[in-house]
Coordinates of C-alpha atoms in Angstrom, one line a residue:
M1 CA 21.4 45.8 46.2
S2 CA 19.2 42.9 47.3
Q3 CA 15.8 45.0 46.8
I4 CA 16.8 45.8 43.5
D5 CA 17.4 42.0 42.7
H6 CA 14.1 41.1 44.6
H7 CA 12.4 43.8 41.9
L8 CA 14.3 42.3 39.1
L9 CA 13.3 38.9 39.9
M10 CA 9.7 40.2 40.3
A11 CA 9.2 41.9 37.2
L12 CA 11.1 39.0 35.3
M13 CA 8.6 36.6 37.2
N14 CA 5.5 38.6 36.2
T15 CA 6.3 39.1 32.6
T16 CA 5.8 35.4 31.9
P17 CA 2.5 33.4 31.3
D18 CA 4.3 30.2 32.6
R19 CA 3.2 30.0 36.6
I20 CA 6.2 30.1 38.6
Y21 CA 6.8 29.6 42.7
F22 CA 8.9 28.6 45.5
K23 CA 8.1 26.4 48.5
D24 CA 10.0 25.6 51.5
R25 CA 10.7 21.6 52.4
E26 CA 6.9 21.1 53.5
G27 CA 5.5 22.0 50.2
R28 CA 4.5 25.4 51.4
F29 CA 4.8 28.6 49.2
L30 CA 7.2 31.5 49.7
L31 CA 6.6 33.6 46.5
V32 CA 4.8 33.3 43.2
N33 CA 4.0 35.4 40.1
R34 CA 1.4 36.9 38.6
A35 CA 0.4 34.2 36.5
L36 CA 0.4 31.5 39.4
K37 CA -2.5 34.0 41.1
E38 CA -4.5 34.5 38.2
F39 CA -4.8 30.5 37.8
H40 CA -5.9 30.4 41.0
H41 CA -8.5 33.4 40.6
V42 CA -6.9 35.4 43.6
T43 CA -5.4 38.8 43.8
H44 CA -3.2 39.0 46.7
D45 CA 0.1 37.1 47.5
S46 CA -1.4 36.4 51.0
E47 CA -3.9 34.2 49.4
I48 CA -1.4 31.6 48.5
I49 CA 1.6 32.1 50.3
G50 CA 1.9 29.8 53.2
K51 CA -0.4 27.5 52.0
T52 CA 0.4 24.2 49.8
D53 CA -0.8 22.2 46.8
F54 CA -3.4 20.5 49.0
D55 CA -5.0 23.5 49.9
L56 CA -5.2 24.3 46.1
F57 CA -5.8 21.6 44.4
L58 CA -8.0 18.3 44.8
P59 CA -6.0 15.7 46.4
E60 CA -5.4 13.4 43.5
H61 CA -3.0 16.4 41.8
A62 CA -1.4 17.4 45.3
K63 CA -0.6 13.8 46.3
D64 CA 1.5 13.5 42.9
A65 CA 3.0 16.8 43.5
F66 CA 4.2 16.5 46.6
A67 CA 5.8 13.3 46.2
D68 CA 7.7 14.8 43.1
E69 CA 8.9 17.8 45.6
Q70 CA 10.1 15.2 48.3
H71 CA 11.9 13.4 45.5
V72 CA 13.6 16.6 44.1
L73 CA 14.8 17.3 48.0
S74 CA 15.6 13.9 48.7
T75 CA 18.2 13.3 46.1
G76 CA 18.8 17.0 44.8
E77 CA 17.8 15.6 41.0
P78 CA 15.4 18.0 39.2
I79 CA 12.5 17.3 37.3
V80 CA 12.0 18.6 34.0
G81 CA 9.3 18.4 31.7
K82 CA 6.7 16.2 33.4
L83 CA 3.3 16.2 32.2
E84 CA 0.7 16.7 35.0
R85 CA -2.9 16.2 34.9
E86 CA -4.2 19.4 37.1
N87 CA -7.6 18.7 39.2
L88 CA -9.0 21.7 40.9
P89 CA -11.8 22.4 43.4
D90 CA -13.8 24.4 40.5
G91 CA -14.1 21.7 38.8
R92 CA -11.4 22.4 36.3
I93 CA -9.3 19.7 34.6
T94 CA -6.2 21.1 33.1
W95 CA -2.8 20.3 31.9
A96 CA 0.9 21.5 32.8
S97 CA 4.3 20.9 31.5
T98 CA 6.2 21.3 35.3
T99 CA 9.9 21.4 35.7
K100 CA 10.9 21.5 39.5
V101 CA 14.2 22.2 40.9
P102 CA 16.0 22.1 44.0
L103 CA 16.2 25.6 45.9
R104 CA 19.5 25.9 47.7
D105 CA 21.2 28.2 50.3
D106 CA 24.6 30.1 50.1
S107 CA 26.1 26.5 51.5
G108 CA 24.5 24.6 49.1
G109 CA 22.2 22.9 51.1
I110 CA 18.6 22.3 50.2
I111 CA 15.7 24.2 51.6
G112 CA 12.9 24.1 49.3
T113 CA 11.9 23.7 45.2
C114 CA 11.5 26.1 42.7
G115 CA 9.0 25.4 40.2
I116 CA 7.7 26.2 36.7
S117 CA 4.7 25.3 35.1
R118 CA 3.1 25.5 31.8
D119 CA -0.3 25.7 31.0
V120 CA -0.6 22.8 27.9
T121 CA -4.2 22.2 27.9
E122 CA -4.8 23.3 24.4
E123 CA -2.0 21.4 23.5
H124 CA -2.8 18.0 25.6
H125 CA -6.5 18.1 24.0
Q126 CA -5.0 18.7 20.3
S127 CA -2.7 15.5 20.9
E128 CA -5.6 13.5 22.6
K129 CA -7.8 14.4 19.3
L130 CA -4.8 13.5 17.1
K131 CA -4.6 10.6 18.8
E132 CA -7.9 9.5 18.4
Y133 CA -7.4 10.1 14.6
T134 CA -4.5 8.1 14.4
E135 CA -6.2 5.2 16.2
A136 CA -9.3 5.5 14.3
L137 CA -7.1 5.7 10.6
D138 CA -5.5 3.1 12.2
D139 CA -8.3 0.6 12.6
Q140 CA -9.4 1.6 9.3
Q141 CA -6.2 0.7 8.1
A142 CA -6.9 -2.6 9.8
Q143 CA -10.1 -3.0 8.2
M144 CA -8.9 -2.1 4.8
D145 CA -5.9 -4.4 5.0
Q146 CA -8.4 -7.0 5.4
E147 CA -10.4 -6.4 2.9
L148 CA -7.6 -5.9 0.9
A149 CA -6.2 -9.7 1.7
L150 CA -9.8 -10.9 1.3
A151 CA -9.7 -8.9 -2.1
R152 CA -6.6 -10.8 -3.2
E153 CA -8.1 -14.1 -2.1
V154 CA -11.3 -13.6 -4.1
Q155 CA -9.1 -12.5 -7.2
Q156 CA -6.4 -15.1 -7.1
A157 CA -9.6 -17.7 -6.9
L158 CA -10.8 -16.1 -10.3
L159 CA -7.5 -17.0 -11.8
P160 CA -7.1 -20.6 -13.6
Q161 CA -6.5 -23.1 -10.6
S162 CA -5.7 -25.7 -12.8
Y163 CA -5.1 -26.4 -16.8
P164 CA -6.9 -28.1 -19.6
S165 CA -5.1 -31.6 -20.8
F166 CA -5.4 -31.9 -24.7
P167 CA -7.4 -34.5 -25.8
R168 CA -9.5 -33.8 -22.4
H169 CA -8.8 -36.8 -21.1
A170 CA -5.2 -37.3 -21.6
P171 CA -3.5 -37.6 -17.8
E172 CA -1.3 -34.4 -17.5
A173 CA 2.0 -35.4 -18.1
G174 CA 0.8 -36.7 -21.6
S175 CA -0.9 -33.5 -22.4
A176 CA -0.3 -32.5 -26.3
L177 CA -0.4 -28.8 -24.7
R178 CA 0.8 -27.7 -21.0
F179 CA 0.7 -24.1 -19.3
A180 CA 2.3 -22.3 -16.6
H181 CA 1.9 -18.7 -15.6
R182 CA 3.2 -16.5 -12.6
Y183 CA 0.4 -13.6 -11.7
L184 CA 2.7 -10.7 -9.8
P185 CA 0.0 -7.7 -9.2
E186 CA 1.6 -4.5 -7.8
G187 CA -0.2 -4.3 -5.2
R188 CA -2.4 -6.5 -2.6
V189 CA -4.5 -6.6 -5.8
G190 CA -4.0 -6.3 -9.5
G191 CA -5.1 -5.3 -13.0
D192 CA -3.7 -8.4 -14.9
F193 CA -6.0 -11.2 -15.7
F194 CA -5.8 -14.4 -17.8
T195 CA -7.7 -17.3 -18.7
I196 CA -7.5 -20.6 -20.3
N197 CA -10.2 -22.2 -22.1
Q198 CA -10.9 -25.6 -24.0
I199 CA -12.6 -25.4 -27.0
S200 CA -12.4 -28.7 -28.2
D201 CA -9.8 -31.7 -27.9
T202 CA -7.3 -30.2 -30.0
Q203 CA -8.1 -26.2 -29.8
A204 CA -7.1 -24.4 -26.6
G205 CA -7.9 -20.6 -26.0
V206 CA -5.5 -18.5 -24.2
L207 CA -6.6 -14.8 -23.1
I208 CA -4.4 -12.0 -21.3
C209 CA -5.7 -8.7 -20.4
D210 CA -4.1 -5.7 -18.8
V211 CA -6.5 -3.2 -17.4
M212 CA -5.8 0.7 -17.3
G213 CA -4.1 1.5 -14.1
H214 CA -3.5 -1.2 -11.3
G215 CA -5.1 -1.3 -7.7
V216 CA -9.0 -2.0 -6.4
H217 CA -10.3 -0.2 -9.5
A218 CA -8.6 -2.6 -11.9
A219 CA -9.3 -5.8 -9.8
L220 CA -12.7 -4.8 -10.0
V221 CA -12.7 -4.9 -13.9
T222 CA -11.0 -8.1 -14.1
A223 CA -13.8 -10.0 -12.1
V224 CA -16.1 -8.3 -14.9
E225 CA -13.6 -10.0 -17.6
R226 CA -14.1 -13.4 -15.8
V227 CA -18.3 -13.1 -16.2
L228 CA -17.8 -11.6 -19.6
V229 CA -15.7 -14.2 -20.9
E230 CA -17.8 -17.1 -19.8
E231 CA -20.7 -15.4 -21.3
I232 CA -19.1 -15.2 -24.5
H233 CA -17.5 -18.9 -25.0
G234 CA -19.3 -19.3 -28.1
F235 CA -17.0 -17.0 -30.0
A236 CA -14.0 -18.7 -28.5
G237 CA -13.0 -20.3 -31.7
D238 CA -13.0 -17.4 -33.4
P239 CA -10.0 -15.1 -31.7
G240 CA -11.0 -11.4 -33.9
A241 CA -15.0 -11.9 -33.0
F242 CA -13.8 -12.8 -29.5
L243 CA -12.5 -9.4 -29.0
G244 CA -14.8 -7.9 -30.9
E245 CA -17.6 -9.1 -28.6
L246 CA -15.5 -8.8 -25.4
N247 CA -15.4 -5.0 -26.4
R248 CA -18.9 -4.2 -26.9
R249 CA -19.7 -5.8 -23.8
L250 CA -16.8 -3.9 -22.0
H251 CA -17.9 -0.7 -23.8
H252 CA -21.2 -0.7 -22.6
F253 CA -19.8 -1.2 -19.1
F254 CA -17.4 1.8 -19.0
E255 CA -19.7 4.1 -21.0
P256 CA -21.3 5.3 -18.0
L257 CA -18.3 5.7 -15.7
S258 CA -17.1 9.3 -15.0
T259 CA -13.2 7.8 -15.4
S260 CA -12.2 6.7 -18.5
M261 CA -11.2 2.9 -18.5
F262 CA -10.1 0.8 -20.9
V263 CA -8.4 -3.0 -21.4
T264 CA -5.6 -4.2 -23.5
A265 CA -5.8 -7.6 -24.3
V266 CA -4.4 -10.6 -26.8
Y267 CA -6.6 -14.0 -27.5
L268 CA -4.9 -17.2 -29.6
V269 CA -6.2 -20.5 -30.2
V270 CA -3.7 -23.1 -30.6
D271 CA -4.7 -25.9 -32.6
I272 CA -2.8 -28.7 -32.3
A273 CA -4.6 -30.7 -35.0
T274 CA -3.2 -27.9 -37.3
G275 CA -0.1 -27.0 -36.0
T276 CA -1.4 -23.2 -36.2
V277 CA -2.1 -20.5 -33.5
R278 CA -4.8 -17.5 -34.7
F279 CA -5.0 -14.3 -32.8
A280 CA -6.3 -11.3 -32.5
N281 CA -4.5 -8.3 -30.5
A282 CA -6.1 -5.1 -28.5
S283 CA -3.3 -3.0 -28.2
H284 CA -1.4 -5.5 -26.7
P285 CA 2.2 -6.8 -26.2
Q286 CA 2.6 -9.0 -29.0
P287 CA 2.9 -12.7 -28.0
L288 CA 6.8 -13.9 -28.1
H289 CA 7.6 -17.5 -29.9
I290 CA 10.4 -19.4 -28.6
S291 CA 11.5 -22.2 -31.0
R292 CA 14.2 -24.4 -29.1
S293 CA 15.1 -26.2 -31.9
Q294 CA 16.2 -22.9 -34.2
G295 CA 17.3 -21.1 -31.0
T296 CA 15.0 -18.2 -31.9
V297 CA 13.0 -15.6 -30.1
R298 CA 10.6 -13.4 -32.2
T299 CA 7.2 -11.9 -32.1
V300 CA 3.9 -14.3 -32.9
G301 CA 2.8 -13.0 -36.5
D302 CA 4.5 -11.6 -39.5
G303 CA 3.6 -7.7 -37.8
S304 CA 1.9 -7.0 -41.1
E305 CA -1.7 -6.2 -38.8
H306 CA -2.3 -3.4 -37.2
H307 CA -3.6 -3.6 -33.4
P308 CA -6.8 -1.9 -33.3
F309 CA -8.3 -0.1 -30.2
A310 CA -7.8 -1.2 -26.4
L311 CA -10.6 -2.9 -25.3
G312 CA -13.8 -0.5 -24.0
V313 CA -12.4 2.6 -26.2
A314 CA -14.4 2.1 -29.4
K315 CA -17.9 0.3 -29.6
D316 CA -17.5 -1.4 -33.0
S317 CA -13.7 -1.4 -33.2
V318 CA -12.7 -4.8 -35.1
Y319 CA -9.8 -7.1 -34.2
P320 CA -8.4 -8.8 -37.1
T321 CA -7.2 -12.2 -36.6
E322 CA -3.4 -13.3 -37.6
E323 CA -2.2 -16.8 -37.9
D324 CA 1.2 -18.4 -37.1
S325 CA 2.6 -22.0 -37.2
V326 CA 3.7 -24.0 -34.1
K327 CA 5.7 -27.6 -34.1
P328 CA 6.6 -29.5 -31.0
G329 CA 9.2 -28.1 -28.6
D330 CA 7.7 -24.5 -29.4
F331 CA 7.2 -22.4 -26.5
L332 CA 4.2 -19.0 -26.5
L333 CA 4.8 -16.6 -24.1
L334 CA 2.1 -14.2 -23.4
Y335 CA 2.8 -11.4 -21.0
T336 CA 1.5 -8.2 -19.8
D337 CA 3.8 -5.0 -20.3
G338 CA 4.6 -4.8 -17.0
L339 CA 7.4 -7.1 -17.2
C340 CA 9.1 -4.7 -19.6
D341 CA 8.0 -1.3 -18.0
L342 CA 11.3 -2.1 -15.1
G343 CA 12.0 2.3 -14.4
D344 CA 14.8 4.1 -14.2
G345 CA 15.9 4.0 -17.3
K346 CA 15.7 0.1 -17.6
D347 CA 12.5 0.1 -20.1
L348 CA 12.5 -2.7 -22.7
M349 CA 10.7 -3.2 -25.7
P350 CA 8.8 -6.0 -27.2
D351 CA 11.3 -5.9 -30.2
D352 CA 14.3 -5.0 -28.4
A353 CA 17.1 -7.2 -28.8
Q354 CA 18.1 -6.8 -25.0
F355 CA 14.8 -8.4 -24.2
H356 CA 14.9 -11.2 -26.3
R357 CA 18.2 -12.2 -24.7
L358 CA 16.7 -12.5 -21.7
I359 CA 14.3 -14.5 -22.8
Q360 CA 16.8 -16.3 -24.5
N361 CA 18.9 -17.3 -21.2
C362 CA 16.3 -19.0 -19.9
A363 CA 15.0 -21.0 -22.9
H364 CA 16.6 -24.0 -22.1
L365 CA 13.9 -24.2 -19.0
R366 CA 10.6 -25.3 -19.2
G367 CA 6.9 -24.3 -18.3
E368 CA 7.3 -22.8 -14.4
A369 CA 11.0 -22.9 -14.2
F370 CA 10.9 -20.9 -17.9
L371 CA 9.0 -18.1 -16.1
D372 CA 10.8 -17.7 -12.9
A373 CA 13.7 -17.6 -14.4
L374 CA 12.8 -14.4 -16.8
L375 CA 11.6 -12.9 -13.8
D376 CA 14.8 -13.6 -12.4
Q377 CA 16.4 -12.1 -15.3
A378 CA 14.2 -8.6 -15.5
R379 CA 14.9 -8.0 -11.6
H380 CA 18.7 -8.7 -12.1
F381 CA 18.7 -6.0 -15.2
S382 CA 16.4 -3.1 -13.9
G383 CA 18.2 -3.9 -10.6
Q384 CA 15.1 -3.9 -8.4
E385 CA 13.6 -6.7 -6.5
D386 CA 10.3 -5.2 -7.1
F387 CA 8.2 -5.0 -10.3
S388 CA 6.4 -1.2 -10.8
D389 CA 3.9 -2.7 -12.0
D390 CA 1.7 -5.9 -12.4
V391 CA 3.0 -8.5 -13.9
C392 CA 1.3 -11.3 -15.5
L393 CA 3.2 -13.8 -17.7
V394 CA 1.3 -17.0 -19.3
G395 CA 3.4 -19.8 -21.3
V396 CA 1.8 -22.6 -23.4
E397 CA 4.1 -25.6 -24.0
I398 CA 3.6 -27.6 -27.3
E399 CA 4.3 -30.7 -26.5
Q400 CA 2.9 -32.7 -29.6
L401 CA 1.1 -32.4 -32.5
A402 CA -2.2 -34.5 -33.1
E403 CA -2.0 -37.2 -35.1
P404 CA -3.7 -36.9 -38.7
A405 CA -7.4 -38.8 -38.8
G406 CA -7.4 -41.9 -40.6

């Protein structure tokens, strides 16, 4: 019966590609399977039986393997799935997942070890390559993060760092117009942009733009816009002409690009000498007029004008100039659609009563406090802390109108 058991054991051992072996307490091989002999390029058992790892491997691996076996012999605890680097005299370096367990006699005494080594050289090499790729990607990501952080600083620097006073030499606290803004890019950089220009002692030009999409490509366009706005300052007093010229220049810039691009925008001119606000719109959300004295919120203008194409779409688009009136205590709000595109069925429309209620909830506040409260109202309404698109808010407080000359 024992002879049959031996043949069955050897048949089982010789059908597996894993290397199976039995050793005595001194680490000498007692029994090996075919896979182990093929691994060491030997044909007969006699070429291995009685030898140790020191005869088959270089000392670097043999010492570690012997130490592991001595640990199993002394503690009776198996070693399972240990990754081993095997150095062979013929120059090969292989990797194996090795399990070693104590070999016991009938009385339970430990008389040696039994080991199974599975060749995982290819898997290890793939793992190492993957590790290298991952480290390279991590390095690239870190570099991209640094570049995006720098791009964010540059983009923030392109936005107004201070606001003009009206008249020009008035102290900030005494300015007839007071400004505030909030800029929240969806990512590290965004595609929203605004400027506030001093046209004269009584006129302020306010531009707000939203580039299609968001991220790096949109941020690059905002940098182009900054340059173009400075180049067309001569048109700043005429909102329709200003947007028309900006459109022509953006169209020229976008035309060679392989991807279609466009920019929505509103440009308005507040005149404290006449108490008027003139504006032109290029497919952008209409500015809002908040009257604190009347407790009302409405869109600027009478809504009779059709808002033409976004900027950069059609070279010869014409942008009509509309007009409205303002008085002290009024507040003008310019915003990008990220404030309303809240997702999850919570999107708001500019003329939606719910949107106006959110604004009215904040109307008792002024300047930055108003803008912060409005953002909080939008977050509470959506149930989300973060906005799904870039958000830019620009507020204009009408503190006083200019005294009539003479």
